[in-house]
Amino acid sequence: MMMKAAHSVLSTHSRPVTPVDGLFRQRQHKSSDRVLARVAEMPLTSIPTRTPKPLDQAEIPRSPFEDIQEALARSTPRKRNVVLEGNYGPVRNEMFVPGLQIVEGALPREMNGVYIRNGPDPLYDPISAHHWFEGDGMVHAVRIKDGSANYCNSYVDTFKIDLERRAGRPIWAKFADQEGMLGLGITMLELLKIQTGVLDMSHGNGTANTNLVHHAGKLMALHEGDLPYQLYVSPEGVVRTVKRMDLGEAWRQPTDNFTAHPKLDSKTGSLHFFSYHVMTPQIKLGALDPQGRLSYSLKVDLPQPAMIHDMAITKSSKIIFHFPLSFDPAAMITQNSLPLVFRDNLTSRIGLVPHNATSQNFMSFHVVNAWEDGPDGRYVTIYLLAMKRIDMDASEFRDEYASKMHKITLDRKTGSAHMRKVTSIVGDFPVTNPQMQGQKTRFAWTNISATSGNRAGQTIGVAKFDLSRDVHSDACCAEIHFPAGHCGGEAVMVPRNANDPSAQLDGEDDGFLVCYVHHETQNTSYMMVYDAKTMSNTPVAKVKMPQRVPYGFHGTFLNDSQLMGLQAA
């Protein structure tokens, strides 16, 4: 079912991966548990989780293609790159630290479990240009147990990072270097590296840096350019990579990836996802059943390729967003730009695919939620964050890039669509009560982005939205502002009954908001816990991190039962 979005343009084989060297190796969790037992009474003592490999022991020789690529990349003046500076910059130190200092409040017993967030952290300094989206996946985890907290951070041991550790250097070309005529040359050389076998693409080259999702006893690190990587978190909170996942024979084509934003239907236990490729006018839909097995796949043709970052579900349908952020290699020459451009001449499209569809026909970066309304589910309500346009090479904040919550109503009978803005708050990274995905939702939360000054574009707080408010009112009903000098990111919503699903909640907003924030002046990071119902600026708990936690992307919370049930192999 195809619908044109009216009145607006929307924004946007299983292979074990073992560290080359390190304290915690795959299949050695028993010995690592003994190590942890020995240090359990050492407060604020950091134990490195990996011994870096000396760079002079590189196992992978350089190729002539790399030399030419590097010469091309260095031939243009390097721009200042703010995503490699300050709290955007990499940390690279991997450690486990028990007994974190709680500097304010107390950690709720209802939050026993682990808060874990993903983000980009380049293992090696880029040769020239760098885009924030490109960093290697690093997770930062806080294990919460009966009011105490342990910290661990770890790179996701992807096939890409494993090869680069062995090489002692970055060996894949950067997306950010693919700009203009020189970028075209770098791209052509990259293709030659693949075709001549210099680069092994049989196990993907994704960074696993975007999101974390728990399903069927597995914690998955996600990046939309690759398959998921399975992680394991020990009962004490030590994180390690298990393997690159295999979804079965039906999902093994070179272009079969896995979205960074799958949607869990809490009613059926199925996890809905999709795969796309920026050079292929097609999207492939899939679902994992409650046991984690691939139970469904369907290919859907598109009018043209596009970057498709998120999706939504209702009780009967998957919702696909086909927005005009497209791969356009000609722009490298005609516009001297990156090849991923927002094309105003194309139309934003929204498609509904029934969960049981066997035949087909159909960009906002982040979706809040969606559900069905009216008789026989005639109307579909979607809340998402939309902007007027997006520039993947933007280095400064502009009003047209401001992301604000919008409501879209689709009419299945007439095929019409209506869209309107519901708030003046500029923000992104929307979350809801995780038990409400695909169901009618009253409350949602997003970050609050600064729109002026030297912090423009940075997160300075969290906004709460009451989606039941009158259509003529701003849906924002409360705001939390971080302490002066602090900036943060996505706040994950943890229901108060996370460890006891049978317990009654005082509304769907009864719970906590947890996020990492950074004090820019003191260069110190904290985990903040706020009351999601009252939205008090006074945190429930403020926990000092043992090292800087860079700004990142998305995270999740696993309760005690989910943590103890994680598959270790």
Coordinates of C-alpha atoms in Angstrom, one line a residue:
M1 CA 0.0 0.0 0.0
M2 CA 1.6 3.2 -1.1
M3 CA 0.9 6.7 0.3
K4 CA 2.5 10.0 -0.4
A5 CA 3.3 12.1 2.6
A6 CA 1.2 15.3 2.2
H7 CA 2.2 18.9 2.9
S8 CA 5.8 18.3 3.9
V9 CA 9.2 16.8 3.2
L10 CA 10.3 14.5 6.0
S11 CA 13.8 14.2 7.4
T12 CA 15.2 12.4 8.0
H13 CA 28.0 -17.2 8.3
S14 CA 28.4 -16.9 11.7
R15 CA 32.0 -16.3 12.6
P16 CA 33.4 -16.2 16.1
V17 CA 35.4 -13.0 16.6
T18 CA 38.2 -13.3 19.2
P19 CA 40.4 -10.5 20.4
V20 CA 43.9 -10.7 19.0
D21 CA 45.2 -10.3 22.6
G22 CA 43.6 -9.6 25.9
L23 CA 42.7 -10.5 29.4
F24 CA 39.2 -11.8 28.5
R25 CA 39.2 -14.1 25.5
Q26 CA 36.3 -16.0 24.1
R27 CA 35.6 -19.3 25.9
Q28 CA 37.5 -18.0 28.9
H29 CA 34.7 -16.5 30.9
K30 CA 35.3 -19.0 33.8
S31 CA 38.8 -17.7 34.3
S32 CA 37.6 -14.1 33.9
D33 CA 35.0 -14.7 36.6
R34 CA 37.8 -15.8 38.9
V35 CA 39.7 -12.6 38.1
L36 CA 36.6 -10.6 38.9
A37 CA 36.2 -12.4 42.2
R38 CA 39.7 -11.4 43.2
V39 CA 39.1 -7.8 42.5
A40 CA 35.6 -7.5 43.8
E41 CA 36.8 -5.7 46.9
M42 CA 39.0 -3.2 45.1
P43 CA 36.9 0.0 44.8
L44 CA 37.7 2.2 41.9
T45 CA 40.5 0.0 40.7
S46 CA 40.5 -0.3 36.9
I47 CA 41.3 -3.7 35.3
P48 CA 42.2 -3.4 31.6
T49 CA 40.1 -5.8 29.5
R50 CA 42.6 -5.9 26.6
T51 CA 46.3 -5.5 26.1
P52 CA 46.9 -3.4 22.9
K53 CA 48.9 -5.1 20.2
P54 CA 52.2 -3.4 19.4
L55 CA 51.9 -1.6 16.1
D56 CA 55.3 -3.0 14.9
Q57 CA 53.7 -6.5 14.9
A58 CA 51.3 -5.8 12.0
E59 CA 50.3 -9.0 10.3
I60 CA 48.6 -7.5 7.2
P61 CA 51.0 -5.7 4.7
R62 CA 50.0 -2.5 3.0
S63 CA 48.7 -2.7 -0.6
P64 CA 49.6 -0.2 -3.4
F65 CA 45.9 0.8 -3.4
E66 CA 46.1 1.9 0.2
D67 CA 49.2 4.1 -0.6
I68 CA 47.4 5.8 -3.4
Q69 CA 44.2 6.3 -1.4
E70 CA 46.2 7.8 1.5
A71 CA 48.0 10.1 -1.0
L72 CA 44.7 11.3 -2.4
A73 CA 43.2 11.8 1.0
R74 CA 46.2 13.9 2.2
S75 CA 46.3 16.0 -0.9
T76 CA 43.5 18.3 0.3
P77 CA 43.7 20.5 3.4
R78 CA 42.2 18.7 6.4
K79 CA 39.1 20.4 7.8
R80 CA 38.7 20.9 11.5
N81 CA 36.7 17.9 12.8
V82 CA 34.7 18.6 15.9
V83 CA 33.6 14.9 16.2
L84 CA 37.2 14.1 17.1
E85 CA 37.5 16.8 19.7
G86 CA 36.3 17.2 23.3
N87 CA 33.8 14.6 24.4
Y88 CA 33.2 13.5 20.9
G89 CA 36.8 12.2 20.7
P90 CA 37.7 8.6 21.3
V91 CA 38.7 7.1 24.6
R92 CA 40.1 3.7 23.5
N93 CA 40.9 2.6 27.0
E94 CA 38.9 -0.6 27.8
M95 CA 38.4 -1.2 31.5
F96 CA 36.3 -2.8 34.2
V97 CA 35.9 -0.8 37.4
P98 CA 33.8 -2.0 40.4
G99 CA 32.3 0.2 43.1
L100 CA 31.5 3.4 41.3
Q101 CA 31.0 6.6 43.4
I102 CA 27.4 7.8 43.7
V103 CA 27.8 11.5 44.2
E104 CA 24.1 12.3 44.6
G105 CA 20.9 10.4 45.5
A106 CA 20.7 6.6 45.4
L107 CA 20.3 4.0 42.7
P108 CA 16.7 2.5 42.8
R109 CA 16.5 -1.2 43.6
E110 CA 13.9 -1.4 40.8
M111 CA 16.8 -0.7 38.4
N112 CA 18.8 -3.9 39.2
G113 CA 20.3 -4.8 35.8
V114 CA 22.6 -3.2 33.3
Y115 CA 22.4 0.1 31.4
I116 CA 24.4 -0.2 28.3
R117 CA 24.9 2.4 25.5
N118 CA 26.6 2.1 22.1
G119 CA 28.5 4.8 20.2
P120 CA 31.3 5.5 17.7
D121 CA 34.9 5.4 18.9
P122 CA 37.5 5.1 16.1
L123 CA 40.2 2.7 17.1
Y124 CA 42.8 4.5 15.0
D125 CA 43.1 8.2 14.1
P126 CA 41.7 8.7 10.6
I127 CA 44.2 9.6 7.9
S128 CA 42.2 12.7 6.8
A129 CA 38.4 13.2 6.9
H130 CA 36.1 11.5 9.4
H131 CA 32.3 11.4 9.9
W132 CA 30.8 10.8 13.4
F133 CA 28.8 7.9 12.0
E134 CA 32.0 6.0 11.1
G135 CA 33.6 5.3 14.4
D136 CA 34.1 1.7 15.6
G137 CA 31.4 0.5 18.0
M138 CA 32.2 0.9 21.7
V139 CA 29.7 0.0 24.4
H140 CA 29.7 1.6 27.9
A141 CA 27.9 -0.5 30.5
V142 CA 26.9 0.2 34.1
R143 CA 25.9 -2.9 36.1
I144 CA 23.5 -1.9 38.9
K145 CA 22.9 -4.3 41.8
D146 CA 21.2 -3.4 45.1
G147 CA 22.3 0.2 45.0
S148 CA 25.9 -0.3 43.8
A149 CA 27.4 0.0 40.3
N150 CA 30.2 -1.4 38.3
Y151 CA 31.5 0.0 35.0
C152 CA 32.9 -1.6 31.9
N153 CA 33.6 -0.4 28.4
S154 CA 34.6 -2.5 25.4
Y155 CA 35.0 -2.3 21.7
V156 CA 32.6 -4.5 19.7
D157 CA 35.0 -7.0 18.1
T158 CA 33.7 -6.8 14.6
F159 CA 35.4 -8.4 11.6
K160 CA 36.5 -4.9 10.5
I161 CA 38.2 -4.0 13.8
D162 CA 39.8 -7.5 14.1
L163 CA 41.5 -7.0 10.7
E164 CA 42.6 -3.4 11.6
R165 CA 44.1 -4.5 14.9
R166 CA 46.1 -7.1 13.0
A167 CA 47.1 -4.5 10.4
G168 CA 47.9 -1.9 13.1
R169 CA 46.1 0.8 11.0
P170 CA 42.8 1.6 9.4
I171 CA 42.4 -0.4 6.2
W172 CA 39.0 0.6 4.9
A173 CA 38.4 3.9 3.2
K174 CA 36.3 6.5 5.1
F175 CA 32.9 7.6 3.9
A176 CA 34.0 11.1 4.8
D177 CA 36.8 10.9 2.2
Q178 CA 34.4 10.2 -0.6
E179 CA 33.9 13.9 -1.5
G180 CA 34.5 15.5 -4.9
M181 CA 36.7 14.2 -7.6
L182 CA 39.4 13.0 -5.2
G183 CA 36.7 11.1 -3.3
L184 CA 35.6 9.5 -6.6
G185 CA 39.2 8.2 -7.0
I186 CA 39.3 6.9 -3.4
T187 CA 36.0 5.1 -4.0
M188 CA 37.2 3.5 -7.2
L189 CA 40.3 2.3 -5.5
E190 CA 38.2 0.8 -2.7
L191 CA 36.2 -1.2 -5.2
L192 CA 39.5 -2.4 -6.7
K193 CA 40.6 -3.5 -3.3
I194 CA 37.4 -5.6 -2.9
Q195 CA 37.5 -7.0 -6.4
T196 CA 41.2 -8.1 -6.2
G197 CA 40.7 -9.6 -2.7
V198 CA 42.8 -7.1 -0.9
L199 CA 39.7 -6.5 1.3
D200 CA 37.8 -9.5 2.5
M201 CA 34.1 -8.6 2.5
S202 CA 32.8 -12.1 3.1
H203 CA 32.1 -11.3 6.8
G204 CA 31.0 -7.7 6.3
N205 CA 32.7 -4.4 7.3
G206 CA 30.1 -2.9 9.7
T207 CA 31.1 -1.1 12.8
A208 CA 28.3 -2.3 15.1
N209 CA 28.3 1.2 16.6
T210 CA 24.6 2.4 16.5
N211 CA 22.2 0.5 18.8
L212 CA 21.8 -2.3 21.3
V213 CA 18.7 -4.6 21.3
H214 CA 17.9 -7.6 23.5
H215 CA 15.9 -10.4 22.0
A216 CA 15.6 -14.2 22.6
G217 CA 18.4 -14.3 25.2
K218 CA 20.8 -12.4 22.9
L219 CA 22.2 -8.8 23.2
M220 CA 22.8 -7.5 19.7
A221 CA 25.1 -4.6 18.7
L222 CA 23.6 -3.1 15.6
H223 CA 24.8 -1.1 12.5
E224 CA 22.6 -0.9 9.5
G225 CA 25.5 -1.8 7.1
D226 CA 26.0 -5.3 8.6
L227 CA 24.5 -8.2 10.5
P228 CA 24.2 -8.0 14.3
Y229 CA 27.1 -8.8 16.6
Q230 CA 26.1 -10.8 19.7
L231 CA 27.5 -9.5 23.0
Y232 CA 27.7 -11.1 26.5
V233 CA 27.6 -9.3 29.8
S234 CA 28.8 -11.2 32.8
P235 CA 26.8 -11.0 36.1
E236 CA 29.5 -8.6 37.4
G237 CA 29.1 -6.4 34.3
V238 CA 32.1 -7.3 32.1
V239 CA 31.3 -7.0 28.4
R240 CA 32.7 -9.1 25.6
T241 CA 31.8 -9.9 22.0
V242 CA 30.6 -13.4 21.2
K243 CA 30.3 -13.5 17.4
R244 CA 28.8 -12.1 14.3
M245 CA 25.3 -13.5 14.1
D246 CA 24.0 -15.8 11.3
L247 CA 20.3 -15.4 10.5
G248 CA 20.1 -18.5 8.2
E249 CA 20.3 -19.3 4.6
A250 CA 17.5 -16.9 3.6
W251 CA 19.5 -14.0 4.9
R252 CA 23.0 -14.5 3.5
Q253 CA 23.1 -12.4 0.4
P254 CA 25.9 -9.8 0.3
T255 CA 23.4 -7.0 0.7
D256 CA 21.5 -8.7 3.6
N257 CA 22.1 -6.4 6.6
F258 CA 20.0 -5.6 9.7
T259 CA 18.5 -2.3 10.6
A260 CA 19.8 -0.5 13.7
H261 CA 16.2 0.1 14.8
P262 CA 14.2 -3.2 14.8
K263 CA 10.9 -3.1 16.6
L264 CA 9.8 -5.7 19.2
D265 CA 6.1 -6.6 19.3
S266 CA 5.6 -7.3 23.0
K267 CA 2.3 -9.0 22.2
T268 CA 3.7 -11.7 19.9
G269 CA 7.4 -11.6 20.9
S270 CA 8.5 -11.2 17.3
L271 CA 11.3 -8.8 16.4
H272 CA 10.6 -7.0 13.1
F273 CA 13.5 -5.6 11.1
F274 CA 14.7 -4.8 7.5
S275 CA 17.7 -4.6 5.3
Y276 CA 18.6 -2.0 2.7
H277 CA 21.5 -1.0 0.5
V278 CA 22.1 2.6 -0.7
M279 CA 22.9 1.4 -4.2
T280 CA 19.9 -1.0 -4.6
P281 CA 16.3 0.1 -5.1
Q282 CA 14.9 -2.5 -2.8
I283 CA 14.2 -3.2 0.9
K284 CA 14.1 -6.6 2.5
L285 CA 11.7 -7.1 5.4
G286 CA 12.3 -9.8 8.1
A287 CA 11.1 -11.0 11.5
L288 CA 12.7 -13.1 14.2
D289 CA 10.3 -15.3 16.2
P290 CA 10.4 -15.3 20.1
Q291 CA 13.2 -18.0 19.9
G292 CA 15.3 -15.8 17.6
R293 CA 14.8 -17.8 14.4
L294 CA 14.1 -16.0 11.1
S295 CA 10.4 -16.6 10.6
Y296 CA 9.6 -14.2 7.7
S297 CA 11.3 -12.4 4.8
L298 CA 9.9 -10.3 1.9
K299 CA 11.6 -8.2 -0.8
V300 CA 10.0 -4.9 -1.6
D301 CA 10.9 -2.8 -4.7
L302 CA 11.5 0.9 -4.3
P303 CA 11.4 3.7 -6.9
Q304 CA 15.0 4.6 -6.1
P305 CA 17.6 3.6 -3.5
A306 CA 17.6 5.6 -0.3
M307 CA 19.1 5.7 3.2
I308 CA 16.4 4.2 5.4
H309 CA 17.3 4.3 9.1
D310 CA 14.2 3.5 11.1
M311 CA 10.8 1.8 10.9
A312 CA 7.6 1.4 12.9
I313 CA 5.1 -1.4 13.5
T314 CA 1.4 -1.6 14.4
K315 CA -0.4 -4.8 15.5
S316 CA -1.0 -5.7 11.8
S317 CA 1.6 -3.9 9.7
K318 CA 5.2 -2.9 9.2
I319 CA 5.6 0.8 8.3
I320 CA 8.4 1.7 5.9
F321 CA 9.7 5.2 5.4
H322 CA 11.2 6.0 2.0
F323 CA 12.6 9.5 2.2
P324 CA 14.8 11.4 -0.3
L325 CA 18.2 10.9 1.3
S326 CA 19.8 9.1 -1.6
F327 CA 23.1 7.8 -2.8
D328 CA 24.1 10.0 -5.7
P329 CA 27.7 9.4 -6.9
A330 CA 27.3 12.1 -9.5
A331 CA 27.1 14.7 -6.7
M332 CA 30.7 14.0 -5.9
I333 CA 31.5 15.7 -9.2
T334 CA 28.6 18.1 -9.9
Q335 CA 28.4 19.4 -6.3
N336 CA 31.8 18.5 -4.9
S337 CA 30.0 16.8 -2.0
L338 CA 29.6 13.4 -0.3
P339 CA 27.6 11.0 -2.4
L340 CA 24.7 10.8 0.1
V341 CA 22.5 13.8 -0.6
F342 CA 19.0 15.1 0.3
R343 CA 17.2 15.3 -3.1
D344 CA 14.4 17.9 -2.9
N345 CA 13.0 16.8 -6.2
L346 CA 12.0 13.4 -4.9
T347 CA 8.8 12.7 -2.8
S348 CA 8.7 11.3 0.7
R349 CA 6.7 8.1 0.8
I350 CA 5.3 6.0 3.6
G351 CA 4.3 2.4 3.0
L352 CA 2.3 -0.2 5.0
V353 CA 3.1 -3.9 4.7
P354 CA 0.9 -6.4 6.5
H355 CA 2.9 -8.7 8.8
N356 CA 1.7 -11.7 6.8
A357 CA 2.2 -10.1 3.3
T358 CA 3.5 -12.4 0.6
S359 CA 3.6 -9.8 -2.2
Q360 CA 4.8 -6.2 -2.2
N361 CA 4.4 -2.7 -3.1
F362 CA 6.5 1.4 -1.4
M363 CA 13.6 9.3 5.4
S364 CA 13.1 11.1 9.4
F365 CA 15.9 9.4 11.2
H366 CA 13.9 8.3 14.3
V367 CA 10.4 7.1 14.9
V368 CA 8.6 7.5 18.2
N369 CA 5.8 4.9 17.8
A370 CA 2.9 4.0 15.7
W371 CA -0.5 2.3 16.2
E372 CA -3.9 1.8 14.5
D373 CA -7.0 3.9 15.2
G374 CA -10.6 3.9 14.1
P375 CA -13.0 1.1 12.9
D376 CA -11.1 -1.9 11.6
G377 CA -7.8 0.0 12.0
R378 CA -8.6 2.3 9.1
Y379 CA -6.3 5.0 10.4
V380 CA -2.6 4.6 11.2
T381 CA -1.1 7.1 13.6
I382 CA 2.7 7.7 13.5
Y383 CA 4.8 10.0 15.7
L384 CA 8.3 10.7 14.4
L385 CA 11.0 13.3 14.5
A386 CA 11.1 15.3 11.2
M387 CA 13.3 18.0 9.8
K388 CA 13.0 20.1 6.6
R389 CA 16.2 18.7 5.2
I390 CA 19.5 17.0 6.1
D391 CA 23.1 17.5 5.0
M392 CA 25.4 14.6 5.8
D393 CA 28.4 17.0 5.5
A394 CA 27.0 19.8 7.7
S395 CA 29.5 21.2 10.1
E396 CA 27.2 23.7 11.8
F397 CA 23.6 23.8 13.1
R398 CA 20.9 25.4 11.0
D399 CA 17.2 25.9 11.5
E400 CA 16.4 23.6 8.5
Y401 CA 18.2 20.8 10.3
A402 CA 16.1 21.2 13.4
S403 CA 14.3 18.0 14.3
K404 CA 10.9 18.3 15.9
M405 CA 8.2 15.8 16.7
H406 CA 5.4 15.4 14.1
K407 CA 2.2 13.4 13.9
I408 CA 1.3 11.6 10.7
T409 CA -2.2 10.2 10.1
L410 CA -2.6 7.7 7.3
D411 CA -6.0 6.7 5.9
R412 CA -6.0 3.2 4.6
K413 CA -9.3 3.6 2.8
T414 CA -8.5 6.8 0.8
G415 CA -4.7 6.5 0.7
S416 CA -4.3 10.0 2.0
A417 CA -1.8 11.3 4.6
H418 CA -1.8 14.3 6.9
M419 CA 1.2 15.6 8.8
R420 CA 1.5 18.3 11.4
K421 CA 4.1 19.5 13.9
V422 CA 3.1 18.9 17.6
T423 CA 5.9 20.8 19.4
S424 CA 8.3 23.6 19.1
I425 CA 11.0 21.6 21.1
V426 CA 14.1 20.8 19.0
G427 CA 15.3 17.3 19.8
D428 CA 15.8 13.8 18.7
F429 CA 16.5 10.3 20.1
P430 CA 12.9 9.5 21.0
V431 CA 12.0 6.8 23.5
T432 CA 8.8 5.4 25.0
N433 CA 7.9 2.9 27.6
P434 CA 9.5 -0.2 25.9
Q435 CA 6.4 -2.3 26.7
M436 CA 4.3 0.0 24.4
Q437 CA 5.9 -0.5 21.0
G438 CA 3.2 -0.7 18.3
Q439 CA 0.5 0.2 20.8
K440 CA -1.3 3.5 21.5
T441 CA 1.1 5.6 23.6
R442 CA 0.4 8.6 25.7
F443 CA 3.9 9.5 26.7
A444 CA 7.2 9.9 24.9
W445 CA 10.6 11.5 25.6
T446 CA 13.3 13.1 23.5
N447 CA 16.5 14.9 24.1
I448 CA 16.5 18.7 24.0
S449 CA 19.0 20.2 21.6
A450 CA 20.6 23.6 22.0
T451 CA 19.9 25.8 19.0
S452 CA 22.3 28.7 19.5
G453 CA 25.7 29.5 20.9
N454 CA 28.7 27.2 21.1
R455 CA 26.6 24.3 22.2
A456 CA 24.2 24.4 19.2
G457 CA 23.2 20.9 18.3
Q458 CA 24.3 19.4 21.6
T459 CA 21.9 17.7 24.1
I460 CA 21.1 19.9 27.1
G461 CA 18.2 18.1 28.6
V462 CA 15.2 15.8 28.2
A463 CA 11.6 16.7 27.1
K464 CA 8.5 14.8 28.0
F465 CA 5.5 14.7 25.6
D466 CA 1.9 14.0 26.4
L467 CA 0.5 12.8 23.0
S468 CA -3.1 13.0 24.3
R469 CA -3.0 16.8 24.6
D470 CA -5.3 18.9 22.6
V471 CA -4.3 19.2 18.9
H472 CA -3.9 23.0 19.3
S473 CA -1.4 22.7 22.2
D474 CA 2.3 22.0 22.3
A475 CA 2.6 18.3 23.2
C476 CA 5.6 19.0 25.4
C477 CA 4.4 18.8 29.0
A478 CA 7.7 18.9 31.0
E479 CA 11.4 19.4 30.7
I480 CA 14.6 18.3 32.5
H481 CA 17.6 20.5 32.0
F482 CA 21.0 19.1 32.8
P483 CA 23.2 20.9 35.4
A484 CA 25.1 23.9 34.1
G485 CA 28.0 22.9 31.9
H486 CA 26.7 19.4 31.3
C487 CA 25.7 17.9 27.9
G488 CA 24.4 14.4 27.2
G489 CA 22.5 12.2 24.8
E490 CA 19.7 9.7 24.5
A491 CA 17.8 8.9 27.8
V492 CA 16.5 5.3 28.0
M493 CA 13.2 4.8 29.7
V494 CA 13.2 2.1 32.4
P495 CA 9.7 1.1 33.7
R496 CA 9.6 0.9 37.5
N497 CA 8.4 -2.7 37.1
A498 CA 11.3 -3.7 34.9
N499 CA 12.3 -6.5 37.3
D500 CA 8.7 -7.4 38.3
P501 CA 6.4 -7.3 35.2
S502 CA 3.5 -8.4 37.3
A503 CA 3.7 -5.2 39.4
Q504 CA 1.2 -2.5 38.6
L505 CA 2.6 0.8 37.2
D506 CA 1.1 4.2 38.0
G507 CA 0.7 5.0 34.3
E508 CA 3.0 4.2 31.4
D509 CA 5.4 7.0 32.5
D510 CA 6.1 5.4 35.9
G511 CA 9.8 4.7 35.8
F512 CA 13.2 6.2 35.3
L513 CA 15.2 8.0 32.6
V514 CA 18.9 7.0 32.5
C515 CA 21.6 8.6 30.4
Y516 CA 25.2 9.6 30.3
V517 CA 26.1 13.3 30.6
H518 CA 29.5 15.0 30.4
H519 CA 30.7 18.1 32.3
E520 CA 32.5 20.0 29.6
T521 CA 34.7 22.1 31.9
Q522 CA 35.7 19.4 34.3
N523 CA 36.0 16.8 31.6
T524 CA 34.1 14.3 33.8
S525 CA 31.2 12.0 32.8
Y526 CA 28.2 10.8 34.9
M527 CA 25.4 8.4 34.6
M528 CA 22.2 10.3 35.5
V529 CA 18.9 8.7 36.7
Y530 CA 15.8 10.9 36.6
D531 CA 12.2 10.3 37.5
A532 CA 10.3 9.9 34.3
K533 CA 6.9 10.8 35.8
T534 CA 7.8 13.9 37.9
M535 CA 10.5 15.1 35.5
S536 CA 12.3 16.7 38.4
N537 CA 15.6 18.4 37.6
T538 CA 17.0 16.8 40.8
P539 CA 18.3 13.4 39.8
V540 CA 17.3 10.2 41.5
A541 CA 20.9 9.3 41.3
K542 CA 24.1 10.7 39.8
V543 CA 27.0 8.2 39.4
K544 CA 30.5 9.3 38.6
M545 CA 32.2 7.5 35.7
P546 CA 35.8 6.4 36.1
Q547 CA 36.7 7.8 32.7
R548 CA 35.2 10.1 30.1
V549 CA 32.2 8.6 28.2
P550 CA 32.1 10.1 24.7
Y551 CA 28.8 11.2 23.2
G552 CA 27.2 8.3 21.4
F553 CA 24.0 6.9 19.9
H554 CA 21.5 4.5 21.4
G555 CA 21.3 2.2 24.4
T556 CA 19.1 -0.2 26.3
F557 CA 18.4 -1.6 29.8
L558 CA 18.5 -5.3 30.6
N559 CA 16.8 -6.3 33.9
D560 CA 18.4 -8.9 36.1
S561 CA 16.5 -11.8 34.5
Q562 CA 17.5 -10.7 31.0
L563 CA 21.1 -10.2 32.1
M564 CA 21.4 -13.7 33.8
G565 CA 19.7 -15.3 30.7
L566 CA 22.2 -13.9 28.1
Q567 CA 23.6 -16.5 25.8
A568 CA 27.4 -16.7 26.2
A569 CA 28.0 -18.5 23.0

